[in-house]
PDB file of C-alpha atoms in Angstrom:
ATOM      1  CA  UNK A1185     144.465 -46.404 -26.356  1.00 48.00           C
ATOM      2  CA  UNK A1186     143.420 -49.573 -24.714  1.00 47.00           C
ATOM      3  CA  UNK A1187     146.850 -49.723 -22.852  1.00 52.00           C
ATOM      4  CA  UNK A1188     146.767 -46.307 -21.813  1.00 44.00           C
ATOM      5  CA  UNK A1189     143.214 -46.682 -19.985  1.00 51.00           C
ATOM      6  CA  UNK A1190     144.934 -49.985 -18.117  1.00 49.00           C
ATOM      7  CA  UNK A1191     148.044 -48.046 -16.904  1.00 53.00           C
ATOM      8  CA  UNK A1192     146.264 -45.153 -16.074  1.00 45.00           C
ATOM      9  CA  UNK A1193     143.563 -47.331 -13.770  1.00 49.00           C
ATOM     10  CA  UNK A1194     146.626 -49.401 -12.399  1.00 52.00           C
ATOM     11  CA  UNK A1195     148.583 -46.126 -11.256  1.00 54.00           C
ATOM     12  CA  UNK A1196     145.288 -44.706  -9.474  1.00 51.00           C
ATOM     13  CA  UNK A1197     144.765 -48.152  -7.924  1.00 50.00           C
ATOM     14  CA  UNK A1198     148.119 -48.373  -6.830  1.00 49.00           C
ATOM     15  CA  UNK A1199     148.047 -45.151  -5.269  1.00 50.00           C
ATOM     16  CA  UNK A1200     144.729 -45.664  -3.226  1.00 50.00           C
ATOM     17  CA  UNK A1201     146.358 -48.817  -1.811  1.00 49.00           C
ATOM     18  CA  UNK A1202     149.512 -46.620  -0.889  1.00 48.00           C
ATOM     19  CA  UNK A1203     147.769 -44.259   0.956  1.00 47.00           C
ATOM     20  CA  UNK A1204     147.227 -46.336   4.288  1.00 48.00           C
ATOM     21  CA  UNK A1205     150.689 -47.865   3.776  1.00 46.00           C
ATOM     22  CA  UNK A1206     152.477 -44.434   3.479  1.00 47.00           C
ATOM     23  CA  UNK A1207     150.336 -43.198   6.694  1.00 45.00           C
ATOM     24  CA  UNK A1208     151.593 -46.452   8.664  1.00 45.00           C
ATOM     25  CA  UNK A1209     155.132 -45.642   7.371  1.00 45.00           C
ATOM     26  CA  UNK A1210     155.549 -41.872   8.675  1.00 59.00           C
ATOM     27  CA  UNK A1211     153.631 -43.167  12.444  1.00 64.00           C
ATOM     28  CA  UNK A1212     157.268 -43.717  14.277  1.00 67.00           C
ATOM     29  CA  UNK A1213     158.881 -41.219  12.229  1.00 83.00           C
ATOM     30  CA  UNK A1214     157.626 -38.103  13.107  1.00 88.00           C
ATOM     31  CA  UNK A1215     158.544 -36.578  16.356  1.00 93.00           C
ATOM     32  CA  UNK A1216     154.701 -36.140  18.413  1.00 95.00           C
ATOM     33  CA  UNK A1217     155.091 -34.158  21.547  1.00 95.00           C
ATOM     34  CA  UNK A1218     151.731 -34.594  23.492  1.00 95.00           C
ATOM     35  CA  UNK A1219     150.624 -31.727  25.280  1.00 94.00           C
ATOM     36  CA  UNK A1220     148.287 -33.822  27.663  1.00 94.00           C
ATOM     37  CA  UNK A1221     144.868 -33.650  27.570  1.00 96.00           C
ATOM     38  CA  UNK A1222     142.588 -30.485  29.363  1.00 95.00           C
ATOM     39  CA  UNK A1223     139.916 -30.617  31.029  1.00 92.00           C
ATOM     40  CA  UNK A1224     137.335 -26.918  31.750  1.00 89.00           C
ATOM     41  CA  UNK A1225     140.320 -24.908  31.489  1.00 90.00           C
ATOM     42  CA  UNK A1226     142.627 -27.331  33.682  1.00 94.00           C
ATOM     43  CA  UNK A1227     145.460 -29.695  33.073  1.00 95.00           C
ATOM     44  CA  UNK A1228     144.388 -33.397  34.035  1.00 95.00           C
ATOM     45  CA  UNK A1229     147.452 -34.635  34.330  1.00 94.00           C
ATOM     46  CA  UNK A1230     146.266 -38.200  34.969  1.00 95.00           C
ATOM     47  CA  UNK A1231     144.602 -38.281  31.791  1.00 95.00           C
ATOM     48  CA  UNK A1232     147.415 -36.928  30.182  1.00 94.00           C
ATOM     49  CA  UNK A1233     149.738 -39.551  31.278  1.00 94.00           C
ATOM     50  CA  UNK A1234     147.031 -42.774  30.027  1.00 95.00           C
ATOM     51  CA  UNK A1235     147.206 -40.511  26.963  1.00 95.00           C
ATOM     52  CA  UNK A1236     151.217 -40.684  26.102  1.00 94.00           C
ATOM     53  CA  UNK A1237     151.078 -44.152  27.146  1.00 95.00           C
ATOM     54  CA  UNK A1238     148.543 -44.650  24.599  1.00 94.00           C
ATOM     55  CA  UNK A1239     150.345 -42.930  21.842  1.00 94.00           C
ATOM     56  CA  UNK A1240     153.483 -44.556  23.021  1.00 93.00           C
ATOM     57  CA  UNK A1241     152.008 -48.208  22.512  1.00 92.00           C
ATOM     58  CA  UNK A1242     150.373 -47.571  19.281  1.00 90.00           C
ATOM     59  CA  UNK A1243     153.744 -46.787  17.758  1.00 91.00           C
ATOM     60  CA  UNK A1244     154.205 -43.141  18.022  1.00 92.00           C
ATOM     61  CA  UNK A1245     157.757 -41.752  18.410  1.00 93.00           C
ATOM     62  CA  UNK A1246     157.512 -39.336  21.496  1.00 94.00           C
ATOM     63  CA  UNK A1247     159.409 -36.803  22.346  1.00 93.00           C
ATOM     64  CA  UNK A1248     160.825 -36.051  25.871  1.00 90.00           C
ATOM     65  CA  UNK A1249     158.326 -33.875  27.913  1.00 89.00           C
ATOM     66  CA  UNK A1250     160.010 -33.055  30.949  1.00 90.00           C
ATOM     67  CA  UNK A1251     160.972 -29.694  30.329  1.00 93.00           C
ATOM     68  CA  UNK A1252     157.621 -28.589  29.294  1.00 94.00           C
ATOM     69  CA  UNK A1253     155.447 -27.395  32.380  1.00 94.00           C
ATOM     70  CA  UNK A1254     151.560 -27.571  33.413  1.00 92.00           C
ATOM     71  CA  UNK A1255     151.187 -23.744  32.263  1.00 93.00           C
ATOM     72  CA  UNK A1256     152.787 -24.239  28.832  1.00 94.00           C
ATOM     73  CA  UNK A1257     150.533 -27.871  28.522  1.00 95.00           C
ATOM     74  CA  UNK A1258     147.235 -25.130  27.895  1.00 95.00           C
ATOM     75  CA  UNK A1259     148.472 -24.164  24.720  1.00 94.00           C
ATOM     76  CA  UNK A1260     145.752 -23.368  21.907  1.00 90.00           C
ATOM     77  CA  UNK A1261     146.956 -21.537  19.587  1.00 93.00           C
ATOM     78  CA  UNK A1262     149.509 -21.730  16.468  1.00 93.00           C
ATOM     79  CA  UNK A1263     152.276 -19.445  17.833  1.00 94.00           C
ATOM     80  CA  UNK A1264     152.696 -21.323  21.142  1.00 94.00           C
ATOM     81  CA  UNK A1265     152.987 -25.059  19.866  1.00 95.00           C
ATOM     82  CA  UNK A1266     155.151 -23.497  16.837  1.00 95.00           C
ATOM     83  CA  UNK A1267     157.586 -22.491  19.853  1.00 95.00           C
ATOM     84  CA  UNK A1268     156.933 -25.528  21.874  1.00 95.00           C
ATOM     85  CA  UNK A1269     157.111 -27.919  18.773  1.00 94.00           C
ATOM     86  CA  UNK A1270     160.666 -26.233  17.770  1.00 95.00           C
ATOM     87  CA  UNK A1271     161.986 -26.229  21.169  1.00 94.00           C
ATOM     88  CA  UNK A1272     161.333 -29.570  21.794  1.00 94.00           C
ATOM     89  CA  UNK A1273     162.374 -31.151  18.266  1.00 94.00           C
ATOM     90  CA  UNK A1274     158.838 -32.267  17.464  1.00 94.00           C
ATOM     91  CA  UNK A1275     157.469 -32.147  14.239  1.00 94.00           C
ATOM     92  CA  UNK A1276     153.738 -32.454  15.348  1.00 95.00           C
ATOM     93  CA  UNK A1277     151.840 -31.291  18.820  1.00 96.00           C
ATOM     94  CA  UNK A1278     148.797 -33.106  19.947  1.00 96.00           C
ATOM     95  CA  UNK A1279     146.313 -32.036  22.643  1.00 96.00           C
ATOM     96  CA  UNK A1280     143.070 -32.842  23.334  1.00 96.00           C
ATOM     97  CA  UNK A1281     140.231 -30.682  25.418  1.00 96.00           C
ATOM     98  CA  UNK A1282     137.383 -31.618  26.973  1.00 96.00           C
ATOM     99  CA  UNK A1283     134.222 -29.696  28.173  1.00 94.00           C
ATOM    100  CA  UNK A1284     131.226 -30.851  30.092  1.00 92.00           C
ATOM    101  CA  UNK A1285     128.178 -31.083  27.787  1.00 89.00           C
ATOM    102  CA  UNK A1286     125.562 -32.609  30.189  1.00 86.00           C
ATOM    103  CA  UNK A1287     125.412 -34.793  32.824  1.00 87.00           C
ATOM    104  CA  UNK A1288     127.786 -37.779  32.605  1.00 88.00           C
ATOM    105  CA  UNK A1289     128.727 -36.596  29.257  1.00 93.00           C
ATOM    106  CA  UNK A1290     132.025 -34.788  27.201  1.00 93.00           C
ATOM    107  CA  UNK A1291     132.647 -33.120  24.268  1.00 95.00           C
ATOM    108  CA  UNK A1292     136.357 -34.051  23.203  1.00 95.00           C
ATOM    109  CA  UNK A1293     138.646 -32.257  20.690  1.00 96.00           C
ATOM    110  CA  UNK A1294     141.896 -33.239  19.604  1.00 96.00           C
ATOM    111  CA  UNK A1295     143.954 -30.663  17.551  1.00 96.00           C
ATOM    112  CA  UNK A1296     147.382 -31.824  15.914  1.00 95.00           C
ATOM    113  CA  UNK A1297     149.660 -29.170  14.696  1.00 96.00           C
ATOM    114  CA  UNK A1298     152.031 -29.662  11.767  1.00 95.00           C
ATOM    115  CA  UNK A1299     155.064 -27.341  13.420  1.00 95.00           C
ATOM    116  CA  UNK A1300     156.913 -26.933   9.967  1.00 92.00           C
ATOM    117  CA  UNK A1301     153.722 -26.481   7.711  1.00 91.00           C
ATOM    118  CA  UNK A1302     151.878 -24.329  10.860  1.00 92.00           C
ATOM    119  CA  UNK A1303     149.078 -25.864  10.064  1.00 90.00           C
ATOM    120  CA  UNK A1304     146.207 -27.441  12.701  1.00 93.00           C
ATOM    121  CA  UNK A1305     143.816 -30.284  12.555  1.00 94.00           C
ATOM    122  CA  UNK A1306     141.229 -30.631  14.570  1.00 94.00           C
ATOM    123  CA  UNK A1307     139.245 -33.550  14.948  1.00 95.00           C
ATOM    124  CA  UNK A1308     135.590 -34.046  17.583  1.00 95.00           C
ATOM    125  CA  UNK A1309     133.832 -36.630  19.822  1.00 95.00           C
ATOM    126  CA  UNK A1310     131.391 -37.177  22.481  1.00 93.00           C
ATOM    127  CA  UNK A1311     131.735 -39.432  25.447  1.00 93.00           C
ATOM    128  CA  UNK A1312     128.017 -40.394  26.188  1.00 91.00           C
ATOM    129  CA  UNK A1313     127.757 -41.612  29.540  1.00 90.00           C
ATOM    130  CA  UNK A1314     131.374 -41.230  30.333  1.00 91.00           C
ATOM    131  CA  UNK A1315     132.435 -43.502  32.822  1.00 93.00           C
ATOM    132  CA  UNK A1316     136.238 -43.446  33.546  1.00 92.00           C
ATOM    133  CA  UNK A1317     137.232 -46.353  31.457  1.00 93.00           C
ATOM    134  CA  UNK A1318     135.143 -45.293  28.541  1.00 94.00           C
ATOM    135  CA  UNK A1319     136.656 -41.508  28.552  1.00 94.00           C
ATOM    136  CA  UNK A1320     140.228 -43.152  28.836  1.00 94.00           C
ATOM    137  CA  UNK A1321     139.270 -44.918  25.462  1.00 94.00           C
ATOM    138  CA  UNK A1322     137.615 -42.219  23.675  1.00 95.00           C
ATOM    139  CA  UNK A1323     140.513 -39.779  24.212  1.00 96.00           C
ATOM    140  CA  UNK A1324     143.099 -42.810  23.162  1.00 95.00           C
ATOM    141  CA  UNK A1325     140.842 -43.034  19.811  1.00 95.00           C
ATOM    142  CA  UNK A1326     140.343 -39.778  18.890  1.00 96.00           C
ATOM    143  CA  UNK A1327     144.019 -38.869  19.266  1.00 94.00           C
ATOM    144  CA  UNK A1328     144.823 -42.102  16.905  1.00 94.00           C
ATOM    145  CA  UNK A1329     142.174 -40.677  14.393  1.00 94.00           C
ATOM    146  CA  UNK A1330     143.189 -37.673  14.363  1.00 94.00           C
ATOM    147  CA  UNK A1331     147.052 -38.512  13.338  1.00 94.00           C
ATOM    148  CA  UNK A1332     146.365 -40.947  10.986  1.00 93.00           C
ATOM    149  CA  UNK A1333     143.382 -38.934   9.172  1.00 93.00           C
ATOM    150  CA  UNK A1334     146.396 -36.226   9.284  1.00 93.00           C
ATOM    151  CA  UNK A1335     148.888 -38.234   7.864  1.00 91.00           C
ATOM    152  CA  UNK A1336     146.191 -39.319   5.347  1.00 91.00           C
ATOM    153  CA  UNK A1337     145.634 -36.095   4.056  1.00 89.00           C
ATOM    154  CA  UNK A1338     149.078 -34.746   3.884  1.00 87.00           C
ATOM    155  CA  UNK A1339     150.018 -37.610   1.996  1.00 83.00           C
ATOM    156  CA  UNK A1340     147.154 -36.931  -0.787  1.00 82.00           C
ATOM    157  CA  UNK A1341     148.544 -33.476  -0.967  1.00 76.00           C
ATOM    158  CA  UNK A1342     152.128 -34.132  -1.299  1.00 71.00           C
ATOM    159  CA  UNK A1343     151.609 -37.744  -3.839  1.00 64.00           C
ATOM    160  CA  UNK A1344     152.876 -37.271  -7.152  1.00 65.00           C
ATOM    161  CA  UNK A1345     149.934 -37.685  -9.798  1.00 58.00           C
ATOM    162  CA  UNK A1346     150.089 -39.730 -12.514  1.00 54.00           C
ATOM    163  CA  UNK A1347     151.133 -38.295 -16.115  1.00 56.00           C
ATOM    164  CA  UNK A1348     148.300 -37.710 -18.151  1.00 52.00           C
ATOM    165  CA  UNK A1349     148.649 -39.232 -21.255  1.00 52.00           C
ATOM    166  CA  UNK A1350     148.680 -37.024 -24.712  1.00 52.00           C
ATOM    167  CA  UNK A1351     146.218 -38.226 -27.490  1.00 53.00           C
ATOM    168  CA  UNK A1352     146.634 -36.595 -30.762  1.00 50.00           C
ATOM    169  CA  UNK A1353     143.583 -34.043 -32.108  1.00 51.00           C
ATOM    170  CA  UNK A1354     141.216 -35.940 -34.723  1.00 54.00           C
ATOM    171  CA  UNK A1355     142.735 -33.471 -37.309  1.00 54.00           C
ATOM    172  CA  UNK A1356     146.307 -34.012 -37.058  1.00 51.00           C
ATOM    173  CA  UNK A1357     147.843 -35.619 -40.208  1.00 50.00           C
ATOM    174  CA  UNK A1358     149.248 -39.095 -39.956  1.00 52.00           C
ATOM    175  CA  UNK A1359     152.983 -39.687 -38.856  1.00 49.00           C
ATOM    176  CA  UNK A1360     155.691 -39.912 -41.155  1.00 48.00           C
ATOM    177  CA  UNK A1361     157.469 -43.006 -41.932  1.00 48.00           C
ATOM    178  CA  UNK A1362     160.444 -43.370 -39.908  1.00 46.00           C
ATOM    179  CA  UNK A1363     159.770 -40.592 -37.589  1.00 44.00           C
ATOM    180  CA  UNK A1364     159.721 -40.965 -33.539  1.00 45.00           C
ATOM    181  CA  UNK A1365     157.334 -37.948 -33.155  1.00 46.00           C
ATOM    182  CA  UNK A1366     154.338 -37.037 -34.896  1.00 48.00           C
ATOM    183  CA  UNK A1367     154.287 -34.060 -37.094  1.00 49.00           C
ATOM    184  CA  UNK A1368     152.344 -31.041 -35.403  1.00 47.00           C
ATOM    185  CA  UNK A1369     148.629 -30.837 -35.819  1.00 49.00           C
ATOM    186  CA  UNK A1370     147.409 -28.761 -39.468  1.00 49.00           C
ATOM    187  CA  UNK A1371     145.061 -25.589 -38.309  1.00 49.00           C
ATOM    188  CA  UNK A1372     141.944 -25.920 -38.671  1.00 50.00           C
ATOM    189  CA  UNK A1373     140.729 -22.764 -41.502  1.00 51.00           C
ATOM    190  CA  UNK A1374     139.013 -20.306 -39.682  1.00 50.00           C
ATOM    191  CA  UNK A1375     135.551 -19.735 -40.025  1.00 54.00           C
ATOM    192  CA  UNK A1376     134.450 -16.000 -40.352  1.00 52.00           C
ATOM    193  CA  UNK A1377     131.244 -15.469 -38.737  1.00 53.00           C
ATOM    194  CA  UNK A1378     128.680 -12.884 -39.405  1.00 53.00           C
ATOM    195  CA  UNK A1379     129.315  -9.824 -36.867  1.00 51.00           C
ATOM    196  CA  UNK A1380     126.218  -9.693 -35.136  1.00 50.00           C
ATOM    197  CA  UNK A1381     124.361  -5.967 -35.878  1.00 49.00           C
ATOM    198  CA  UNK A1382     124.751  -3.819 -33.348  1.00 46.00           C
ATOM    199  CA  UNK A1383     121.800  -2.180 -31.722  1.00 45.00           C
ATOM    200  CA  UNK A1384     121.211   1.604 -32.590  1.00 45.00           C
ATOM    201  CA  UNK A1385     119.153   1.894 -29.720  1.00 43.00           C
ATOM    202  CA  UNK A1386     120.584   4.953 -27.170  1.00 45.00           C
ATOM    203  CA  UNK A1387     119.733   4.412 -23.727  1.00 46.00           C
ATOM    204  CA  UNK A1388     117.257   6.683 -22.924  1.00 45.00           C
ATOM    205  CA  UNK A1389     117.599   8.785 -19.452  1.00 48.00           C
ATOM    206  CA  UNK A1390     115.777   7.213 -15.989  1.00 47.00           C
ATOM    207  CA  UNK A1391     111.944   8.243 -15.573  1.00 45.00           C
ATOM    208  CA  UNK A1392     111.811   9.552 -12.376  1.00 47.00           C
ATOM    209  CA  UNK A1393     112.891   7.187 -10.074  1.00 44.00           C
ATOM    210  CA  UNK A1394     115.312   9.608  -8.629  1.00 41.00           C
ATOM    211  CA  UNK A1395     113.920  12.377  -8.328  1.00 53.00           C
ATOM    212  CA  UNK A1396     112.472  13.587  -4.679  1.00 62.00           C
ATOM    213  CA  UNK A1397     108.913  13.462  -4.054  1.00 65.00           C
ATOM    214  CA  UNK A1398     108.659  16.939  -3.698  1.00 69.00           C
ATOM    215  CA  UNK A1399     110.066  18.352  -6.289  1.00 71.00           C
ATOM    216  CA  UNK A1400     107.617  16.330  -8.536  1.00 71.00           C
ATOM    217  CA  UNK A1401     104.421  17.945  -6.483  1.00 74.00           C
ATOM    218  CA  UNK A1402     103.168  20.593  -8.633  1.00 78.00           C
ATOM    219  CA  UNK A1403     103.345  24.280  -7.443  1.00 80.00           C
ATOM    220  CA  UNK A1404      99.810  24.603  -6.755  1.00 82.00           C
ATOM    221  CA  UNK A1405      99.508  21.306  -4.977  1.00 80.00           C
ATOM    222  CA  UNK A1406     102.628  22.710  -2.665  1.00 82.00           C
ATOM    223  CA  UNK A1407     100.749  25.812  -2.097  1.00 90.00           C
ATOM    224  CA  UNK A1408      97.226  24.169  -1.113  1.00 86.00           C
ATOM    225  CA  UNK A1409      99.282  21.757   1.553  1.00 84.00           C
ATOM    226  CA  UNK A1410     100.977  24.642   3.160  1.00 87.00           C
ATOM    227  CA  UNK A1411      97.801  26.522   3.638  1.00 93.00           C
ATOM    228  CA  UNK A1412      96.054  23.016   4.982  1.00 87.00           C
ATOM    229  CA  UNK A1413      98.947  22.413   6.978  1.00 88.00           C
ATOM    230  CA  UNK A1414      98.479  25.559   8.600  1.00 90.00           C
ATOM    231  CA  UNK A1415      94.703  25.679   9.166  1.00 90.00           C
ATOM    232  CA  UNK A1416      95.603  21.800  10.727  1.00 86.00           C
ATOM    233  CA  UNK A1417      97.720  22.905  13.582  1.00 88.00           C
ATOM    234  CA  UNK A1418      95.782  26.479  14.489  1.00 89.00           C
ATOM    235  CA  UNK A1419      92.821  24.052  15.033  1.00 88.00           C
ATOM    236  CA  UNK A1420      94.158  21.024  16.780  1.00 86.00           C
ATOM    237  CA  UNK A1421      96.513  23.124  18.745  1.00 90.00           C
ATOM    238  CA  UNK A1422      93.157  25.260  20.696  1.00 90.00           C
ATOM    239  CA  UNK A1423      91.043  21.903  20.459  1.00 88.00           C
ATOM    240  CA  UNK A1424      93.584  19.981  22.539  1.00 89.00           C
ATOM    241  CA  UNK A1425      94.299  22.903  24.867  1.00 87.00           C
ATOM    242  CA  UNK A1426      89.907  22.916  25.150  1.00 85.00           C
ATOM    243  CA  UNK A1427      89.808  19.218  25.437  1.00 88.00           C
ATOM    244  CA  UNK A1428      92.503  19.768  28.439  1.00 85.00           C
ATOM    245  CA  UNK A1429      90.508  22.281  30.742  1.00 82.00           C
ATOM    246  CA  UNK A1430      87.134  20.970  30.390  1.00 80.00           C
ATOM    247  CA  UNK A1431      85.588  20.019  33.492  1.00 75.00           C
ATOM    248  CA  UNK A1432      88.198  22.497  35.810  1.00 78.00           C
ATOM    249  CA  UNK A1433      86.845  24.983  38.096  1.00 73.00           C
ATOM    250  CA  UNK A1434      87.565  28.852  37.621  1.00 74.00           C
ATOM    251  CA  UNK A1435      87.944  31.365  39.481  1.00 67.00           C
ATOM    252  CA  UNK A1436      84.550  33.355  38.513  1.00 67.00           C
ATOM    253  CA  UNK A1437      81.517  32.465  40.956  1.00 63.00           C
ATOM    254  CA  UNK A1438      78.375  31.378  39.342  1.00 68.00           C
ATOM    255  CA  UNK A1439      76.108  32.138  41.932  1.00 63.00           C
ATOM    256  CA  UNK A1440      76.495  30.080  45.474  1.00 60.00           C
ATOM    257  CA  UNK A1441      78.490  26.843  43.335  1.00 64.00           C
ATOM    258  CA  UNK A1442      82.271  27.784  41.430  1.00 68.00           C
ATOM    259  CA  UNK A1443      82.444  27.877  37.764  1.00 78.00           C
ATOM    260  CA  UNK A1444      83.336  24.679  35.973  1.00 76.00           C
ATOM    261  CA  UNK A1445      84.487  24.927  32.084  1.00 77.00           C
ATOM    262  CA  UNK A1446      82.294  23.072  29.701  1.00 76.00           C
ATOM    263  CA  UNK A1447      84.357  22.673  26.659  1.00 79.00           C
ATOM    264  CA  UNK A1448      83.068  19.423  25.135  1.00 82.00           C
ATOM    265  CA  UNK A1449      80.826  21.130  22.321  1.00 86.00           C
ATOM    266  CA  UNK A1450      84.060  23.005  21.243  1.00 90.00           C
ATOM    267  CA  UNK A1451      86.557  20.844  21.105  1.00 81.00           C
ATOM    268  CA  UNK A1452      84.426  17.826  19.534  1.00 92.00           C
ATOM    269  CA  UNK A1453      84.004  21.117  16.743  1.00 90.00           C
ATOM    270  CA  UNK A1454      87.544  21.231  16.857  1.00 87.00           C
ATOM    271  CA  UNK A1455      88.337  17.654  16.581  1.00 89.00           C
ATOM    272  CA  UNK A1456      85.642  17.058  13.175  1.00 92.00           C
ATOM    273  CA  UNK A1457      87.412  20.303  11.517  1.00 90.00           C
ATOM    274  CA  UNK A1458      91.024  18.781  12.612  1.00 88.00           C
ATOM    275  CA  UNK A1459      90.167  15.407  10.992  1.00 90.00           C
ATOM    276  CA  UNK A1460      88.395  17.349   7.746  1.00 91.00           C
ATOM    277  CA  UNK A1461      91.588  19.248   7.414  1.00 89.00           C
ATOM    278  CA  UNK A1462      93.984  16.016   7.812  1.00 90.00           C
ATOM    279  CA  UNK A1463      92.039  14.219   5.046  1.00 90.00           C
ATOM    280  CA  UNK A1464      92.615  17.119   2.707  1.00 86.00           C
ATOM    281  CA  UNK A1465      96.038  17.490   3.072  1.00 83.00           C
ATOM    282  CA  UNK A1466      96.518  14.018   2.484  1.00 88.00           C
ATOM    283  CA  UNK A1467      94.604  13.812  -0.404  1.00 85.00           C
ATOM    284  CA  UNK A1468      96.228  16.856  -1.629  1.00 81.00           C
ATOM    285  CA  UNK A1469     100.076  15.083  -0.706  1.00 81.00           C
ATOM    286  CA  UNK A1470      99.369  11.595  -2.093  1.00 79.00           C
ATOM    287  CA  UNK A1471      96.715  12.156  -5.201  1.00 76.00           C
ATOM    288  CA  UNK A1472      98.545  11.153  -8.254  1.00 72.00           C
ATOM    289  CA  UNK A1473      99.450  13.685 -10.546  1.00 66.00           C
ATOM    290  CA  UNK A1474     100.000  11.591 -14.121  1.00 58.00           C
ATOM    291  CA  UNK A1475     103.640  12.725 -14.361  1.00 48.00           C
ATOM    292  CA  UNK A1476     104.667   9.769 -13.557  1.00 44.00           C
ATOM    293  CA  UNK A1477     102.486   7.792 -15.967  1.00 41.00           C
ATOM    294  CA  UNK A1478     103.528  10.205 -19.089  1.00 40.00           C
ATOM    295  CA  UNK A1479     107.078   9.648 -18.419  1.00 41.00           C
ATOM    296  CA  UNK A1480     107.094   6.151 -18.753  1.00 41.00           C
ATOM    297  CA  UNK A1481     105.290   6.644 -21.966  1.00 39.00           C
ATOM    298  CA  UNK A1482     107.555   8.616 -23.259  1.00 39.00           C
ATOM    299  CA  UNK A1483     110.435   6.545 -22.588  1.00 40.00           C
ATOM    300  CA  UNK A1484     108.551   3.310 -24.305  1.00 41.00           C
ATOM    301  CA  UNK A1485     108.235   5.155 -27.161  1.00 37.00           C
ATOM    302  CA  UNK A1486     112.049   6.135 -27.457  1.00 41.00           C
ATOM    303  CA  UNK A1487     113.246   2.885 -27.214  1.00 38.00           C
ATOM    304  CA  UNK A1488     110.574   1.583 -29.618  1.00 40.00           C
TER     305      UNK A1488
END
């Protein structure tokens, strides 16, 4: 068992040391075909160019550009650097965009596309106080991240794991002299267990929950709040229409001066019987009736 621990440790080991090594192995190998970098919208074609040499130095294998124009260099999406990738016998697209986010300051990001997988990574920066020089660098960096952290990852993916390694069950019976495999594990005897008693309690139906708030409203309840609702708008209706008019002249003369209404006695009348009335048929609506309460009862005790 011992043994089997050390190999195990020893094959993980060596494949976290292979990682970087197989990344550093594929830069060279796969075809990059650098779309130049963008800036607002627009091709820079000055930074593009610092940008291939860049790539170009740090070992990338790049493929011919010449045929692909400023237009097709604003690509952003998966179909178009699937065509341009394919055209151009590239296995991977890089471009890099940047957009003003404050005053001397970019926000840079580099996408690589896998052409044959279809399949983008995009990696981020910010050039703080961008001078020329420094922007030049960032852009360099970020593309050289962005690659390797690629490669990186795809090489995780596509590594071939190490074979776990098969320990026999504490039960199995001892091997046989003489034999190269161990005979198969004995069953264990199964172990009835009590079935568990199953509950003779029947659901019992919902309370009340859905039925509508007026169909719960007993009849006499409904009656007494259409009659209140009534006397409620045959009052307010004359006490607004009083309320309105008081203080406007007529047309009858009251001796040398015209006739002005004076309604306020009435309609204050109107306005106390209005609010008397309101407070009824509220009470009347919203006073509990105990249905509710017996209901609930009832169901408690069915399910006791």
């Amino acid at each position: 068992m011992k043994g089997v621990r050390l190999s195990v440790l020893a094959s993980a080991a060596a494949l976290l040391l292979a990682l970087p090594t197989m990344a550093w192995a594929q830069r060279g190998t796969d075809p990059v075909l650098s779309l130049g970098v963008q800036s607002s919208g627009k091709y820079d074609a000055k930074l593009s160019a610092m940008l291939r040499d860049s790539l170009a130095k740090g070992g990338e294998l790049l493929v011919q550009d010449v045929r692909v124009n400023a237009a097709e260099r604003l690509c952003t999406n998966a179909e178009c650097m699937t065509q341009l990738g394919s055209r151009e016998g590239a296995k991977l697209v890089i471009s890099t965009q940047l957009r003003p986010s404050g005053p001397n300051s970019q926000y840079l990001t580099t996408v690589v596309f896998d052409v044959a997988r279809r399949v983008p990574h995009d990696e981020h920066g910010l050039c703080d106080r961008c001078s020329p020089d420094l922007l030049s660098r960032t852009i360099a960096e970020l593309a050289e991240r962005s690659l390797r952290n690629y490669r990186e990852r795809v090489s995780v993916l596509s590594a071939p794991t190490a074979p776990t390694p098969l320990t026999a069950p504490a039960n199995a019976a001892p091997a046989a002299p003489g034999t190269a495999e161990p005979p198969l594990p004995t069953a264990a005897p199964a172990q009835t267990t009590p079935a568990a008693p199953t509950s003779a309690v029947t659901p019992s139906e919902p309370a009340t929950s859905s039925e509508d708030f007026w169909s719960r409203m007993p009849k006499n309840r409904k009656i007494a709040a259409g009659i209140l609702g009534g006397a409620l708008l045959l009052a307010l209706v004359p006490t607004v229409a009083l309320h309105a008019t008081d203080g406007q002249e007529t047309g009858l003369a009251c001796g040398s001066a015209p006739c002005v209404l004076h309604n306020q006695p009435l309609y204050i009348g109107g306005y106390a019987l209005s609010g008397a009335l309101a407070v009824g048929l509220t009470l009347t609506i919203l006073w509990p009736t105990g249905k509710g309460s017996a209901t609930t009862t009832a169901s408690a005790v069915e399910v006791k």
